[in-house]
């Protein structure tokens, strides 16, 4: 019993998303979640999406126009508009959500805009293979995409 407590504390990751490519970061986080880690993502609004700004925003806006024959407020496609929702949805897409282990892993993910007070003293992990310096072309931050989708929040 005592051993489980020590390993549980060791299996916590705090990931700083600032300057990381969203897709690459999400795939690494999905693997860590499936391994049993509890992952906290801070500075979600500073993650980047590769591509020209207009094209990236237009691709995110495409599903906002999808309508259904039923009431679209109840049964329409839900497109996340906040940086937290965008990052969580990216990680969720890389987990096997149709299996219990994928749903259980997704519950161990927490995403924050900025850095909350309870996580400020923690060691922060950055994934070098997901660094935006590897991109040769243009990129846009998740905050800019969220603002253009209608997010009215701000960075603390």
Short mmCIF file of N, CA and C in Angstrom, two decimals:
data_model
loop_
_atom_site.label_atom_id
_atom_site.label_comp_id
_atom_site.label_asym_id
_atom_site.label_seq_id
_atom_site.Cartn_x
_atom_site.Cartn_y
_atom_site.Cartn_z
N UNK A 1 0.81 -1.20 0.00
CA UNK A 1 0.00 0.00 0.00
C UNK A 1 0.86 1.26 0.00
N UNK A 2 1.89 1.32 0.82
CA UNK A 2 2.73 2.50 0.89
C UNK A 2 3.47 2.75 -0.40
N UNK A 3 3.81 1.67 -1.11
CA UNK A 3 4.53 1.81 -2.37
C UNK A 3 3.67 2.49 -3.43
N UNK A 4 2.37 2.23 -3.42
CA UNK A 4 1.48 2.84 -4.40
C UNK A 4 1.44 4.35 -4.25
N UNK A 5 1.53 4.84 -3.01
CA UNK A 5 1.50 6.29 -2.79
C UNK A 5 2.75 6.95 -3.35
N UNK A 6 3.91 6.34 -3.16
CA UNK A 6 5.13 6.96 -3.67
C UNK A 6 5.16 6.95 -5.19
N UNK A 7 4.73 5.86 -5.81
CA UNK A 7 4.74 5.82 -7.27
C UNK A 7 3.69 6.75 -7.86
N UNK A 8 2.56 6.91 -7.15
CA UNK A 8 1.53 7.82 -7.64
C UNK A 8 2.05 9.25 -7.67
N UNK A 9 2.83 9.63 -6.66
CA UNK A 9 3.37 10.99 -6.62
C UNK A 9 4.41 11.18 -7.73
N UNK A 10 5.16 10.12 -8.01
CA UNK A 10 6.19 10.20 -9.06
C UNK A 10 5.58 10.24 -10.45
N UNK A 11 4.35 9.80 -10.60
CA UNK A 11 3.73 9.69 -11.91
C UNK A 11 2.87 10.90 -12.24
N UNK A 12 3.33 12.08 -11.84
CA UNK A 12 2.63 13.33 -12.15
C UNK A 12 3.55 14.15 -13.05
N UNK A 13 3.02 14.62 -14.17
CA UNK A 13 3.78 15.46 -15.09
C UNK A 13 3.11 16.83 -15.20
N UNK A 14 3.89 17.89 -15.11
CA UNK A 14 3.40 19.23 -15.38
C UNK A 14 4.10 19.68 -16.65
N UNK A 15 3.32 19.87 -17.71
CA UNK A 15 3.86 20.19 -19.03
C UNK A 15 3.61 21.66 -19.33
N UNK A 16 4.67 22.38 -19.71
CA UNK A 16 4.54 23.77 -20.14
C UNK A 16 4.35 23.77 -21.66
N UNK A 17 3.17 24.19 -22.10
CA UNK A 17 2.83 24.11 -23.53
C UNK A 17 3.34 25.31 -24.33
N UNK A 18 3.93 26.29 -23.69
CA UNK A 18 4.35 27.48 -24.43
C UNK A 18 5.46 27.13 -25.42
N UNK A 19 5.20 27.46 -26.68
CA UNK A 19 6.18 27.22 -27.74
C UNK A 19 6.25 25.78 -28.21
N UNK A 20 5.27 24.94 -27.85
CA UNK A 20 5.25 23.56 -28.32
C UNK A 20 4.20 23.40 -29.41
N UNK A 21 4.48 22.53 -30.39
CA UNK A 21 3.55 22.24 -31.47
C UNK A 21 2.42 21.39 -30.88
N UNK A 22 1.19 21.81 -31.10
CA UNK A 22 0.04 21.19 -30.45
C UNK A 22 -0.09 19.70 -30.75
N UNK A 23 -0.01 19.31 -32.00
CA UNK A 23 -0.20 17.91 -32.36
C UNK A 23 0.87 16.99 -31.80
N UNK A 24 2.12 17.41 -31.90
CA UNK A 24 3.22 16.60 -31.38
C UNK A 24 3.13 16.50 -29.86
N UNK A 25 2.83 17.62 -29.21
CA UNK A 25 2.69 17.62 -27.76
C UNK A 25 1.53 16.71 -27.34
N UNK A 26 0.42 16.77 -28.07
CA UNK A 26 -0.76 15.97 -27.73
C UNK A 26 -0.47 14.48 -27.86
N UNK A 27 0.30 14.09 -28.87
CA UNK A 27 0.59 12.66 -29.04
C UNK A 27 1.48 12.15 -27.91
N UNK A 28 2.44 12.96 -27.47
CA UNK A 28 3.31 12.56 -26.37
C UNK A 28 2.51 12.48 -25.07
N UNK A 29 1.63 13.47 -24.85
CA UNK A 29 0.80 13.47 -23.65
C UNK A 29 -0.13 12.27 -23.64
N UNK A 30 -0.70 11.91 -24.80
CA UNK A 30 -1.59 10.75 -24.88
C UNK A 30 -0.86 9.47 -24.49
N UNK A 31 0.38 9.33 -24.93
CA UNK A 31 1.16 8.15 -24.56
C UNK A 31 1.42 8.12 -23.06
N UNK A 32 1.76 9.28 -22.50
CA UNK A 32 2.01 9.35 -21.05
C UNK A 32 0.75 9.03 -20.25
N UNK A 33 -0.40 9.51 -20.72
CA UNK A 33 -1.66 9.21 -20.03
C UNK A 33 -1.96 7.72 -20.05
N UNK A 34 -1.70 7.07 -21.17
CA UNK A 34 -1.94 5.63 -21.28
C UNK A 34 -0.97 4.84 -20.42
N UNK A 35 0.21 5.41 -20.13
CA UNK A 35 1.17 4.75 -19.24
C UNK A 35 0.79 4.91 -17.78
N UNK A 36 -0.21 5.75 -17.49
CA UNK A 36 -0.68 5.88 -16.12
C UNK A 36 -0.29 7.19 -15.45
N UNK A 37 0.30 8.12 -16.18
CA UNK A 37 0.67 9.41 -15.61
C UNK A 37 -0.56 10.29 -15.44
N UNK A 38 -0.51 11.19 -14.48
CA UNK A 38 -1.50 12.26 -14.33
C UNK A 38 -0.82 13.49 -14.91
N UNK A 39 -1.40 14.10 -15.94
CA UNK A 39 -0.74 15.17 -16.68
C UNK A 39 -1.49 16.48 -16.49
N UNK A 40 -0.74 17.51 -16.10
CA UNK A 40 -1.25 18.88 -16.01
C UNK A 40 -0.57 19.69 -17.10
N UNK A 41 -1.36 20.32 -17.97
CA UNK A 41 -0.81 21.17 -19.03
C UNK A 41 -1.05 22.62 -18.65
N UNK A 42 0.02 23.41 -18.53
CA UNK A 42 -0.10 24.82 -18.19
C UNK A 42 0.28 25.66 -19.41
N UNK A 43 -0.17 26.90 -19.45
CA UNK A 43 0.06 27.81 -20.57
C UNK A 43 -0.47 27.23 -21.88
N UNK A 44 -1.68 26.69 -21.84
CA UNK A 44 -2.27 26.05 -23.03
C UNK A 44 -2.44 27.05 -24.16
N UNK A 45 -2.66 28.31 -23.84
CA UNK A 45 -2.91 29.32 -24.88
C UNK A 45 -1.65 29.64 -25.68
N UNK A 46 -0.48 29.22 -25.20
CA UNK A 46 0.78 29.53 -25.88
C UNK A 46 1.28 28.39 -26.77
N UNK A 47 0.54 27.31 -26.86
CA UNK A 47 0.89 26.23 -27.80
C UNK A 47 0.67 26.75 -29.22
N UNK A 48 1.36 26.16 -30.18
CA UNK A 48 1.28 26.68 -31.54
C UNK A 48 0.74 25.62 -32.50
N UNK A 49 0.09 26.11 -33.56
CA UNK A 49 -0.40 25.28 -34.66
C UNK A 49 0.35 25.70 -35.91
N UNK A 50 0.88 24.74 -36.65
CA UNK A 50 1.65 25.10 -37.84
C UNK A 50 0.73 25.44 -38.98
N UNK A 51 1.15 26.38 -39.79
CA UNK A 51 0.38 26.79 -40.95
C UNK A 51 0.12 28.29 -40.94
N UNK A 52 -0.32 28.79 -42.07
CA UNK A 52 -0.65 30.21 -42.19
C UNK A 52 -1.88 30.51 -41.34
N UNK A 53 -1.89 31.65 -40.69
CA UNK A 53 -2.93 31.99 -39.73
C UNK A 53 -4.34 31.87 -40.31
N UNK A 54 -4.56 32.45 -41.46
CA UNK A 54 -5.89 32.46 -42.06
C UNK A 54 -6.39 31.04 -42.36
N UNK A 55 -5.51 30.20 -42.88
CA UNK A 55 -5.90 28.85 -43.23
C UNK A 55 -6.21 28.00 -41.99
N UNK A 56 -5.42 28.18 -40.93
CA UNK A 56 -5.65 27.43 -39.70
C UNK A 56 -6.98 27.84 -39.07
N UNK A 57 -7.23 29.14 -39.02
CA UNK A 57 -8.48 29.63 -38.42
C UNK A 57 -9.68 29.18 -39.24
N UNK A 58 -9.58 29.24 -40.57
CA UNK A 58 -10.69 28.80 -41.41
C UNK A 58 -10.99 27.32 -41.23
N UNK A 59 -9.96 26.50 -41.05
CA UNK A 59 -10.20 25.07 -40.85
C UNK A 59 -10.88 24.81 -39.52
N UNK A 60 -10.58 25.61 -38.50
CA UNK A 60 -11.26 25.47 -37.22
C UNK A 60 -12.69 26.00 -37.28
N UNK A 61 -12.95 26.98 -38.15
CA UNK A 61 -14.29 27.55 -38.25
C UNK A 61 -15.23 26.69 -39.11
N UNK A 62 -14.69 25.75 -39.87
CA UNK A 62 -15.52 24.95 -40.78
C UNK A 62 -16.66 24.24 -40.04
N UNK A 63 -16.37 23.59 -38.94
CA UNK A 63 -17.40 22.81 -38.26
C UNK A 63 -18.37 23.66 -37.47
N UNK A 64 -18.09 24.97 -37.33
CA UNK A 64 -19.05 25.83 -36.66
C UNK A 64 -20.30 26.03 -37.51
N UNK A 65 -20.16 25.85 -38.82
CA UNK A 65 -21.28 26.06 -39.74
C UNK A 65 -22.10 24.81 -39.99
N UNK A 66 -21.68 23.66 -39.47
CA UNK A 66 -22.40 22.42 -39.71
C UNK A 66 -23.71 22.45 -38.93
N UNK A 67 -24.81 22.15 -39.61
CA UNK A 67 -26.13 22.13 -38.97
C UNK A 67 -26.72 20.73 -39.08
N UNK A 68 -27.67 20.45 -38.21
CA UNK A 68 -28.35 19.16 -38.24
C UNK A 68 -29.83 19.39 -38.48
N UNK A 69 -30.55 18.32 -38.82
CA UNK A 69 -32.00 18.42 -38.98
C UNK A 69 -32.68 18.57 -37.63
N UNK A 70 -32.01 18.04 -36.60
CA UNK A 70 -32.53 18.16 -35.25
C UNK A 70 -32.12 19.51 -34.69
N UNK A 71 -32.41 19.73 -33.45
CA UNK A 71 -32.03 20.98 -32.80
C UNK A 71 -30.50 21.05 -32.71
N UNK A 72 -29.85 21.98 -33.40
CA UNK A 72 -28.39 22.02 -33.41
C UNK A 72 -27.79 22.37 -32.04
N UNK A 73 -28.56 23.02 -31.17
CA UNK A 73 -28.03 23.33 -29.84
C UNK A 73 -27.90 22.08 -29.00
N UNK A 74 -28.76 21.10 -29.24
CA UNK A 74 -28.73 19.89 -28.44
C UNK A 74 -27.89 18.78 -29.07
N UNK A 75 -27.96 18.63 -30.39
CA UNK A 75 -27.32 17.48 -31.00
C UNK A 75 -26.30 17.84 -32.07
N UNK A 76 -25.90 19.10 -32.16
CA UNK A 76 -24.93 19.48 -33.17
C UNK A 76 -23.51 19.12 -32.76
N UNK A 77 -22.60 19.33 -33.66
CA UNK A 77 -21.19 19.06 -33.38
C UNK A 77 -20.67 20.11 -32.42
N UNK A 78 -19.98 19.70 -31.41
CA UNK A 78 -19.41 20.63 -30.43
C UNK A 78 -17.97 20.94 -30.84
N UNK A 79 -17.70 22.16 -31.18
CA UNK A 79 -16.35 22.57 -31.52
C UNK A 79 -15.82 23.43 -30.39
N UNK A 80 -14.72 23.04 -29.78
CA UNK A 80 -14.19 23.83 -28.66
C UNK A 80 -13.73 25.20 -29.13
N UNK A 81 -14.01 26.21 -28.31
CA UNK A 81 -13.63 27.58 -28.65
C UNK A 81 -12.58 28.15 -27.71
N UNK A 82 -12.34 27.50 -26.58
CA UNK A 82 -11.36 27.99 -25.61
C UNK A 82 -10.03 27.27 -25.83
N UNK A 83 -8.93 27.88 -25.40
CA UNK A 83 -7.64 27.18 -25.51
C UNK A 83 -7.63 25.86 -24.75
N UNK A 84 -8.28 25.84 -23.59
CA UNK A 84 -8.35 24.59 -22.82
C UNK A 84 -9.07 23.52 -23.62
N UNK A 85 -10.20 23.87 -24.22
CA UNK A 85 -10.96 22.91 -25.01
C UNK A 85 -10.22 22.44 -26.24
N UNK A 86 -9.50 23.34 -26.89
CA UNK A 86 -8.76 22.98 -28.10
C UNK A 86 -7.65 21.99 -27.77
N UNK A 87 -6.92 22.23 -26.69
CA UNK A 87 -5.83 21.33 -26.30
C UNK A 87 -6.39 19.99 -25.83
N UNK A 88 -7.46 20.02 -25.03
CA UNK A 88 -8.04 18.77 -24.55
C UNK A 88 -8.59 17.94 -25.71
N UNK A 89 -9.18 18.59 -26.69
CA UNK A 89 -9.73 17.88 -27.84
C UNK A 89 -8.62 17.25 -28.68
N UNK A 90 -7.48 17.94 -28.78
CA UNK A 90 -6.35 17.39 -29.53
C UNK A 90 -5.83 16.12 -28.86
N UNK A 91 -5.72 16.15 -27.54
CA UNK A 91 -5.24 14.97 -26.80
C UNK A 91 -6.30 13.86 -26.88
N UNK A 92 -7.56 14.23 -26.74
CA UNK A 92 -8.66 13.26 -26.77
C UNK A 92 -8.70 12.51 -28.10
N UNK A 93 -8.38 13.20 -29.19
CA UNK A 93 -8.37 12.57 -30.50
C UNK A 93 -7.29 11.52 -30.66
N UNK A 94 -6.30 11.52 -29.78
CA UNK A 94 -5.21 10.57 -29.86
C UNK A 94 -5.32 9.45 -28.83
N UNK A 95 -6.43 9.43 -28.11
CA UNK A 95 -6.67 8.37 -27.13
C UNK A 95 -7.77 7.44 -27.65
N UNK A 96 -7.71 6.16 -27.29
CA UNK A 96 -8.78 5.24 -27.69
C UNK A 96 -10.01 5.42 -26.81
N UNK A 97 -10.84 6.42 -27.13
CA UNK A 97 -11.97 6.76 -26.27
C UNK A 97 -13.08 5.72 -26.30
N UNK A 98 -13.04 4.79 -27.24
CA UNK A 98 -14.06 3.74 -27.28
C UNK A 98 -13.72 2.58 -26.34
N UNK A 99 -12.55 2.65 -25.71
CA UNK A 99 -12.13 1.61 -24.77
C UNK A 99 -12.05 2.20 -23.37
N UNK A 100 -12.27 1.39 -22.35
CA UNK A 100 -12.22 1.91 -20.96
C UNK A 100 -10.87 2.52 -20.59
N UNK A 101 -9.76 1.95 -21.08
CA UNK A 101 -8.46 2.51 -20.72
C UNK A 101 -8.26 3.92 -21.29
N UNK A 102 -8.83 4.19 -22.46
CA UNK A 102 -8.74 5.52 -23.04
C UNK A 102 -9.55 6.53 -22.27
N UNK A 103 -10.77 6.15 -21.87
CA UNK A 103 -11.61 7.05 -21.08
C UNK A 103 -11.00 7.31 -19.71
N UNK A 104 -10.41 6.27 -19.11
CA UNK A 104 -9.76 6.43 -17.81
C UNK A 104 -8.53 7.34 -17.93
N UNK A 105 -7.78 7.18 -19.00
CA UNK A 105 -6.59 8.01 -19.21
C UNK A 105 -6.98 9.48 -19.40
N UNK A 106 -8.07 9.72 -20.13
CA UNK A 106 -8.50 11.10 -20.40
C UNK A 106 -8.91 11.82 -19.12
N UNK A 107 -9.40 11.06 -18.13
CA UNK A 107 -9.77 11.67 -16.84
C UNK A 107 -8.56 12.19 -16.08
N UNK A 108 -7.36 11.70 -16.40
CA UNK A 108 -6.15 12.13 -15.71
C UNK A 108 -5.49 13.33 -16.37
N UNK A 109 -6.19 13.99 -17.28
CA UNK A 109 -5.66 15.17 -17.96
C UNK A 109 -6.32 16.43 -17.42
N UNK A 110 -5.50 17.42 -17.07
CA UNK A 110 -6.00 18.73 -16.65
C UNK A 110 -5.24 19.78 -17.46
N UNK A 111 -5.99 20.74 -18.01
CA UNK A 111 -5.39 21.77 -18.86
C UNK A 111 -5.75 23.13 -18.27
N UNK A 112 -4.78 24.05 -18.25
CA UNK A 112 -4.98 25.37 -17.66
C UNK A 112 -4.48 26.46 -18.60
N UNK A 113 -5.16 27.62 -18.55
CA UNK A 113 -4.66 28.83 -19.19
C UNK A 113 -3.79 29.52 -18.15
N UNK A 114 -2.55 29.78 -18.49
CA UNK A 114 -1.62 30.33 -17.50
C UNK A 114 -1.15 29.23 -16.57
N UNK A 115 -0.59 29.64 -15.42
CA UNK A 115 -0.12 28.68 -14.43
C UNK A 115 -0.90 28.91 -13.14
N UNK A 116 -1.67 27.92 -12.67
CA UNK A 116 -2.41 28.10 -11.42
C UNK A 116 -1.46 28.13 -10.22
N UNK A 117 -1.93 28.71 -9.13
CA UNK A 117 -1.09 28.89 -7.94
C UNK A 117 -0.58 27.57 -7.37
N UNK A 118 -1.42 26.53 -7.39
CA UNK A 118 -1.01 25.26 -6.79
C UNK A 118 0.07 24.54 -7.59
N UNK A 119 0.31 24.95 -8.85
CA UNK A 119 1.32 24.29 -9.67
C UNK A 119 2.56 25.17 -9.90
N UNK A 120 2.64 26.33 -9.26
CA UNK A 120 3.73 27.25 -9.56
C UNK A 120 5.10 26.77 -9.08
N UNK A 121 5.17 26.00 -8.02
CA UNK A 121 6.46 25.55 -7.52
C UNK A 121 6.93 24.24 -8.12
N UNK A 122 6.13 23.62 -8.96
CA UNK A 122 6.43 22.30 -9.51
C UNK A 122 7.50 22.36 -10.60
N UNK A 123 8.17 21.22 -10.80
CA UNK A 123 9.09 21.10 -11.93
C UNK A 123 8.27 20.96 -13.20
N UNK A 124 8.63 21.76 -14.21
CA UNK A 124 7.87 21.80 -15.45
C UNK A 124 8.65 21.05 -16.52
N UNK A 125 7.93 20.23 -17.30
CA UNK A 125 8.53 19.42 -18.36
C UNK A 125 8.26 20.07 -19.70
N UNK A 126 9.27 20.08 -20.57
CA UNK A 126 9.09 20.53 -21.95
C UNK A 126 9.59 19.41 -22.86
N UNK A 127 8.84 19.15 -23.92
CA UNK A 127 9.23 18.10 -24.87
C UNK A 127 10.01 18.74 -26.02
N UNK A 128 11.29 18.43 -26.12
CA UNK A 128 12.14 19.04 -27.14
C UNK A 128 11.72 18.63 -28.55
N UNK A 129 11.20 17.40 -28.71
CA UNK A 129 10.79 16.96 -30.04
C UNK A 129 9.53 17.65 -30.54
N UNK A 130 8.86 18.39 -29.65
CA UNK A 130 7.65 19.12 -30.04
C UNK A 130 7.88 20.63 -30.05
N UNK A 131 9.12 21.07 -29.99
CA UNK A 131 9.42 22.50 -29.93
C UNK A 131 9.11 23.19 -31.26
N UNK A 132 8.55 24.39 -31.17
CA UNK A 132 8.15 25.14 -32.37
C UNK A 132 9.35 25.66 -33.15
N UNK A 133 10.54 25.65 -32.58
CA UNK A 133 11.73 26.08 -33.31
C UNK A 133 12.04 25.15 -34.48
N UNK A 134 11.46 23.96 -34.46
CA UNK A 134 11.66 23.02 -35.56
C UNK A 134 10.88 23.42 -36.80
N UNK A 135 9.87 24.27 -36.64
CA UNK A 135 9.05 24.69 -37.78
C UNK A 135 9.80 25.68 -38.64
N UNK A 136 9.75 25.47 -39.95
CA UNK A 136 10.42 26.41 -40.85
C UNK A 136 9.45 27.45 -41.38
N UNK A 137 8.17 27.13 -41.37
CA UNK A 137 7.17 28.05 -41.91
C UNK A 137 6.46 28.85 -40.84
N UNK A 138 5.28 29.32 -41.18
CA UNK A 138 4.51 30.15 -40.26
C UNK A 138 3.74 29.29 -39.27
N UNK A 139 3.38 29.91 -38.17
CA UNK A 139 2.54 29.22 -37.20
C UNK A 139 1.69 30.25 -36.46
N UNK A 140 0.66 29.75 -35.77
CA UNK A 140 -0.27 30.59 -35.04
C UNK A 140 -0.47 29.98 -33.66
N UNK A 141 -0.66 30.82 -32.64
CA UNK A 141 -0.86 30.29 -31.29
C UNK A 141 -2.31 29.86 -31.10
N UNK A 142 -2.53 29.02 -30.13
CA UNK A 142 -3.88 28.54 -29.82
C UNK A 142 -4.75 29.70 -29.34
N UNK A 143 -4.15 30.67 -28.65
CA UNK A 143 -4.91 31.84 -28.16
C UNK A 143 -5.48 32.64 -29.33
N UNK A 144 -4.69 32.81 -30.40
CA UNK A 144 -5.17 33.56 -31.56
C UNK A 144 -6.33 32.82 -32.24
N UNK A 145 -6.23 31.50 -32.34
CA UNK A 145 -7.31 30.71 -32.94
C UNK A 145 -8.56 30.81 -32.07
N UNK A 146 -8.39 30.71 -30.76
CA UNK A 146 -9.53 30.77 -29.84
C UNK A 146 -10.20 32.15 -29.90
N UNK A 147 -9.40 33.21 -29.99
CA UNK A 147 -9.97 34.57 -30.09
C UNK A 147 -10.82 34.70 -31.35
N UNK A 148 -10.33 34.16 -32.46
CA UNK A 148 -11.08 34.26 -33.70
C UNK A 148 -12.32 33.36 -33.72
N UNK A 149 -12.37 32.35 -32.84
CA UNK A 149 -13.55 31.50 -32.71
C UNK A 149 -14.58 32.07 -31.75
N UNK A 150 -14.19 33.13 -31.03
CA UNK A 150 -15.14 33.77 -30.13
C UNK A 150 -14.80 33.70 -28.66
N UNK A 151 -13.62 33.22 -28.32
CA UNK A 151 -13.19 33.15 -26.92
C UNK A 151 -12.96 34.55 -26.40
N UNK A 152 -13.59 34.89 -25.29
CA UNK A 152 -13.46 36.23 -24.73
C UNK A 152 -12.55 36.27 -23.51
N UNK A 153 -11.97 35.16 -23.18
CA UNK A 153 -11.11 35.09 -22.00
C UNK A 153 -9.79 35.80 -22.25
N UNK A 154 -9.01 35.88 -21.22
CA UNK A 154 -7.73 36.52 -21.33
C UNK A 154 -6.69 35.71 -20.59
N UNK A 155 -5.47 36.13 -20.74
CA UNK A 155 -4.36 35.46 -20.07
C UNK A 155 -4.12 36.19 -18.76
N UNK A 156 -3.93 35.40 -17.69
CA UNK A 156 -3.74 35.99 -16.37
C UNK A 156 -2.40 36.66 -16.23
#
